Amino acid sequence: LTDSDREIEWTAAMPSALRTDDEVLPNIQRIIAVASGKGGVGKSTVSVNLAAGLAERGARVGLFDADIYGPNVPRMVESDEGPEATEDRTLHPPEQYGVKLMSMDFLVGADDPVIWRGPMVHKVLTQLVEDVEWGSLDYLVVDLPPGTGDTQLTVLQTLPLTGAVIVTTPQQVAIDDAVKGLRMFGEHETPVLGIAENMSSFRCPDCGGSHDIFGSGGGEAFADEENLPFLGAIPLDPAIRAGGDSGKPIVREDGQTADAFRTLTENVANNVGIVRRQQASNHAKTTPEQ
């Protein structure tokens, strides 16, 4: 072999494993829930950039905006095109930045509020899971609303989650609520892939210094206390807000903030691989020899 023949192609795509045809969404290999204990910590920002980052690494990716009451994903990826209905009365999701998309925002008016009780939320989420033609995906990223309510319970009971990412900001108030989200996944035996700290510090464009607006190190300390991986710290950068409002995920750009999201994406993909290998090993140990 020549040196050029020895080049390694790095990709986030994964081989199929441990999935059967009678499961929900059997053609989707990895389903990752992105959750937070409280609102306003940047969970949708992490979801969008994680999905776009995985796609940039060569994976086949879908992004399911499961926030029925406050869906933001279409704006954050600049997608005005809704799903197409097929002859089989299923939905073919639109695609942006190599990511297949589904959101309640596609199905209601732009300014129309969704005023539903829990049973209706459960019904619609279940139908979206069953009726969307995601095709064959390496990853489906599920952007959950804040809290531990009806939507979270439906997702946990309906989807075969590979694992969850918990998003927090450094201050103790956010971490207090993040603990509740963590315990929720534990009660449903869903692995937590790690803790992501958003709004970690503000980099001043004028003085060049970093300022800890919301405190420092809270997310990493939380991960250490719970013996969980720390997925990375995302700075408080106005460019993130600008990218979200304009529909251009910053992970696709250059710079330190984009690199921080790429690091988070790489850590999530690596930890998914670790979880799947552990599951495969446990499966082999519990399966009797033929």
Short mmCIF file of C-alpha atoms in Angstrom, two decimals, residues 11-261:
data_model
loop_
_atom_site.label_atom_id
_atom_site.label_comp_id
_atom_site.label_asym_id
_atom_site.label_seq_id
_atom_site.Cartn_x
_atom_site.Cartn_y
_atom_site.Cartn_z
CA THR A 11 -16.84 9.98 9.89
CA ALA A 12 -19.65 10.04 12.43
CA ALA A 13 -21.61 7.41 10.48
CA MET A 14 -22.05 4.15 12.36
CA PRO A 15 -22.78 0.54 11.41
CA SER A 16 -26.12 -0.99 12.30
CA ALA A 17 -26.26 -2.84 15.60
CA LEU A 18 -28.77 -4.26 18.05
CA ARG A 19 -31.84 -3.01 16.16
CA THR A 20 -34.70 -5.25 15.03
CA ASP A 21 -37.46 -4.69 12.49
CA ASP A 22 -40.22 -4.84 15.13
CA GLU A 23 -38.84 -1.83 17.01
CA VAL A 24 -40.07 1.73 16.63
CA LEU A 25 -38.02 3.49 13.93
CA PRO A 26 -35.87 0.43 13.10
CA ASN A 27 -33.99 2.30 10.35
CA ILE A 28 -32.66 4.88 12.79
CA GLN A 29 -29.56 3.58 14.51
CA ARG A 30 -29.02 6.14 17.29
CA ILE A 31 -31.63 8.39 18.96
CA ILE A 32 -30.24 11.16 21.17
CA ALA A 33 -32.46 13.28 23.41
CA VAL A 34 -31.23 16.78 24.27
CA ALA A 35 -32.78 17.92 27.53
CA SER A 36 -32.58 20.57 30.22
CA GLY A 37 -34.12 21.06 33.61
CA LYS A 38 -35.12 24.68 32.95
CA GLY A 39 -35.80 26.94 30.01
CA GLY A 40 -33.42 29.49 28.56
CA VAL A 41 -30.21 27.47 28.83
CA GLY A 42 -29.74 27.04 25.06
CA LYS A 43 -30.98 23.50 24.62
CA SER A 44 -32.34 24.11 21.11
CA THR A 45 -29.08 25.83 20.19
CA VAL A 46 -27.17 22.74 21.28
CA SER A 47 -29.61 20.44 19.45
CA VAL A 48 -29.35 22.34 16.16
CA ASN A 49 -25.57 22.61 16.24
CA LEU A 50 -25.17 18.99 17.35
CA ALA A 51 -27.32 17.79 14.44
CA ALA A 52 -25.54 20.04 11.93
CA GLY A 53 -22.16 19.03 13.37
CA LEU A 54 -22.93 15.32 13.01
CA ALA A 55 -24.07 15.86 9.42
CA GLU A 56 -20.88 17.80 8.69
CA ARG A 57 -18.93 14.75 9.91
CA GLY A 58 -20.61 12.56 7.31
CA ALA A 59 -23.53 11.10 9.27
CA ARG A 60 -27.13 10.77 8.08
CA VAL A 61 -29.02 12.90 10.59
CA GLY A 62 -32.57 13.87 11.53
CA LEU A 63 -33.68 16.56 13.98
CA PHE A 64 -37.03 16.21 15.71
CA ASP A 65 -38.25 19.39 17.43
CA ALA A 66 -40.37 17.83 20.19
CA ASP A 67 -41.17 21.15 21.87
CA ILE A 68 -44.88 21.27 20.97
CA TYR A 69 -45.62 24.57 22.72
CA GLY A 70 -42.53 26.56 21.72
CA PRO A 71 -40.90 25.10 18.59
CA ASN A 72 -37.86 27.06 17.37
CA VAL A 73 -35.90 24.68 15.16
CA PRO A 74 -37.24 25.79 11.73
CA ARG A 75 -36.11 29.40 12.32
CA MET A 76 -32.75 28.25 13.68
CA VAL A 77 -31.98 26.32 10.48
CA GLU A 78 -33.70 28.78 8.08
CA SER A 79 -36.28 26.26 6.90
CA ASP A 80 -39.60 27.61 5.62
CA GLU A 81 -40.42 24.50 3.63
CA GLY A 82 -42.82 22.20 5.44
CA PRO A 83 -43.14 18.43 5.09
CA GLU A 84 -44.76 16.90 2.02
CA ALA A 85 -47.70 14.52 2.39
CA THR A 86 -47.35 11.23 0.52
CA GLU A 87 -50.03 9.01 -1.02
CA ASP A 88 -49.73 6.77 2.03
CA ARG A 89 -50.71 9.74 4.26
CA THR A 90 -47.25 9.96 5.76
CA LEU A 91 -44.97 12.99 5.93
CA HIS A 92 -41.73 13.41 4.00
CA PRO A 93 -39.56 15.77 6.09
CA PRO A 94 -37.75 18.75 4.57
CA GLU A 95 -33.96 18.85 4.72
CA GLN A 96 -31.53 21.64 5.57
CA TYR A 97 -27.75 21.50 6.00
CA GLY A 98 -27.93 17.75 5.41
CA VAL A 99 -30.38 17.29 8.30
CA LYS A 100 -33.95 16.00 7.94
CA LEU A 101 -36.36 18.11 9.98
CA MET A 102 -39.69 17.79 11.73
CA SER A 103 -41.32 20.35 13.98
CA MET A 104 -44.76 21.34 15.16
CA ASP A 105 -43.94 24.75 13.73
CA PHE A 106 -44.38 23.27 10.25
CA LEU A 107 -47.93 22.16 11.04
CA VAL A 108 -49.47 25.28 12.60
CA GLY A 109 -49.53 28.96 11.72
CA ALA A 110 -46.41 30.96 12.46
CA ASP A 111 -48.05 32.94 15.29
CA ASP A 112 -50.69 30.42 16.36
CA PRO A 113 -50.31 29.14 19.93
CA VAL A 114 -50.72 25.44 20.66
CA ILE A 115 -53.15 25.25 23.59
CA TRP A 116 -53.42 21.54 24.37
CA ARG A 117 -53.67 19.32 27.39
CA GLY A 118 -51.27 16.43 27.95
CA PRO A 119 -53.25 13.66 26.17
CA MET A 120 -53.32 15.67 22.95
CA VAL A 121 -49.57 16.26 23.15
CA HIS A 122 -49.03 12.52 23.60
CA LYS A 123 -51.25 11.73 20.60
CA VAL A 124 -49.55 14.19 18.25
CA LEU A 125 -46.03 13.21 19.28
CA THR A 126 -46.87 9.53 18.78
CA GLN A 127 -48.33 10.23 15.34
CA LEU A 128 -45.29 12.24 14.31
CA VAL A 129 -43.02 9.39 15.35
CA GLU A 130 -45.04 6.86 13.38
CA ASP A 131 -45.99 8.94 10.32
CA VAL A 132 -42.73 10.70 9.37
CA GLU A 133 -40.62 9.01 6.71
CA TRP A 134 -37.19 9.58 8.22
CA GLY A 135 -35.58 6.94 6.04
CA SER A 136 -32.28 5.39 7.09
CA LEU A 137 -30.45 7.57 9.63
CA ASP A 138 -27.33 7.24 11.75
CA TYR A 139 -28.69 9.71 14.31
CA LEU A 140 -32.00 11.27 15.24
CA VAL A 141 -31.52 14.24 17.60
CA VAL A 142 -34.65 14.95 19.66
CA ASP A 143 -34.91 18.51 21.00
CA LEU A 144 -37.02 18.22 24.15
CA PRO A 145 -38.80 21.10 25.90
CA PRO A 146 -37.56 22.11 29.36
CA GLY A 147 -38.74 20.23 32.41
CA THR A 148 -39.90 16.69 33.10
CA GLY A 149 -43.49 16.70 31.87
CA ASP A 150 -45.79 15.06 29.32
CA THR A 151 -43.50 15.39 26.30
CA GLN A 152 -40.52 13.87 28.07
CA LEU A 153 -42.62 10.97 29.34
CA THR A 154 -44.05 10.28 25.87
CA VAL A 155 -40.59 10.30 24.28
CA LEU A 156 -39.16 8.02 26.98
CA GLN A 157 -42.04 5.57 26.59
CA THR A 158 -42.21 5.69 22.79
CA LEU A 159 -38.69 5.97 21.40
CA PRO A 160 -35.79 3.56 21.92
CA LEU A 161 -33.40 6.27 23.12
CA THR A 162 -29.69 5.56 22.86
CA GLY A 163 -28.87 8.26 25.37
CA ALA A 164 -29.43 11.82 26.51
CA VAL A 165 -27.43 15.03 26.61
CA ILE A 166 -28.14 17.33 29.57
CA VAL A 167 -27.66 21.05 28.87
CA THR A 168 -27.08 23.52 31.68
CA THR A 169 -25.56 26.91 32.30
CA PRO A 170 -22.92 27.39 35.02
CA GLN A 171 -25.12 28.92 37.73
CA GLN A 172 -26.45 26.77 40.56
CA VAL A 173 -30.12 27.53 39.79
CA ALA A 174 -29.80 25.88 36.37
CA ILE A 175 -27.87 22.94 37.78
CA ASP A 176 -30.51 22.35 40.46
CA ASP A 177 -33.07 21.83 37.70
CA ALA A 178 -30.66 19.84 35.52
CA VAL A 179 -30.36 17.31 38.35
CA LYS A 180 -34.09 16.62 38.03
CA GLY A 181 -33.72 15.95 34.31
CA LEU A 182 -30.82 13.64 35.02
CA ARG A 183 -32.84 11.67 37.57
CA MET A 184 -35.72 11.38 35.09
CA PHE A 185 -33.55 9.55 32.58
CA GLY A 186 -32.14 7.38 35.34
CA GLU A 187 -35.61 6.28 36.38
CA HIS A 188 -36.28 5.18 32.79
CA GLU A 189 -32.92 3.43 32.43
CA THR A 190 -31.75 5.78 29.66
CA PRO A 191 -27.98 6.39 29.59
CA VAL A 192 -26.87 10.00 29.95
CA LEU A 193 -24.10 10.67 27.44
CA GLY A 194 -22.82 13.67 29.35
CA ILE A 195 -23.27 17.25 30.49
CA ALA A 196 -22.91 20.25 28.17
CA GLU A 197 -22.32 23.69 29.71
CA ASN A 198 -23.70 26.56 27.65
CA MET A 199 -23.05 30.29 28.19
CA SER A 200 -19.82 29.32 29.91
CA SER A 201 -18.07 32.68 29.61
CA PHE A 202 -18.31 35.89 27.62
CA ARG A 203 -15.38 36.79 25.41
CA CYS A 204 -15.22 40.57 25.18
CA PRO A 205 -14.48 41.69 21.61
CA ASP A 206 -13.07 45.00 22.86
CA CYS A 207 -10.77 44.04 25.72
CA GLY A 208 -10.16 40.45 24.66
CA GLY A 209 -10.83 39.13 28.15
CA SER A 210 -13.27 36.48 29.35
CA HIS A 211 -16.03 37.30 31.84
CA ASP A 212 -18.01 34.68 33.76
CA ILE A 213 -21.47 36.24 33.52
CA PHE A 214 -23.26 33.16 34.89
CA GLY A 215 -20.48 31.84 37.09
CA SER A 216 -17.72 29.42 36.27
CA GLY A 217 -17.27 25.66 36.10
CA GLY A 218 -20.72 24.68 37.32
CA GLY A 219 -21.42 22.24 34.50
CA GLU A 220 -18.08 20.48 34.77
CA ALA A 221 -18.40 20.22 38.56
CA PHE A 222 -21.91 18.80 38.11
CA ALA A 223 -20.55 16.18 35.67
CA ASP A 224 -17.79 15.25 38.13
CA GLU A 225 -20.24 14.90 41.03
CA GLU A 226 -22.46 12.59 39.00
CA ASN A 227 -19.52 10.68 37.49
CA LEU A 228 -20.61 11.63 33.98
CA PRO A 229 -18.61 12.82 30.96
CA PHE A 230 -18.26 16.57 30.52
CA LEU A 231 -19.06 17.16 26.85
CA GLY A 232 -17.68 20.68 26.64
CA ALA A 233 -18.17 24.35 27.47
CA ILE A 234 -19.85 26.66 24.95
CA PRO A 235 -19.02 30.36 25.39
CA LEU A 236 -21.57 33.16 25.64
CA ASP A 237 -20.96 34.50 22.15
CA PRO A 238 -23.25 36.98 20.30
CA ALA A 239 -22.45 35.08 17.11
CA ILE A 240 -24.42 32.09 18.44
CA ARG A 241 -27.51 34.27 18.84
CA ALA A 242 -26.98 35.78 15.39
CA GLY A 243 -26.63 32.34 13.84
CA GLY A 244 -29.79 31.11 15.55
CA ASP A 245 -31.84 34.10 14.43
CA SER A 246 -30.56 33.95 10.85
CA GLY A 247 -30.84 30.17 10.57
CA LYS A 248 -27.13 29.49 10.13
CA PRO A 249 -25.75 27.09 12.78
CA ILE A 250 -22.43 28.42 13.99
CA VAL A 251 -20.87 24.95 14.02
CA ARG A 252 -20.59 25.30 10.23
CA GLU A 253 -18.46 28.44 10.56
CA ASP A 254 -14.85 29.05 11.58
CA GLY A 255 -13.58 30.26 14.94
CA GLN A 256 -13.29 29.26 18.58
CA THR A 257 -17.03 29.04 19.23
CA ALA A 258 -17.57 26.81 16.22
CA ASP A 259 -14.67 24.65 17.42
CA ALA A 260 -16.35 24.37 20.84
CA PHE A 261 -19.47 22.95 19.19
#
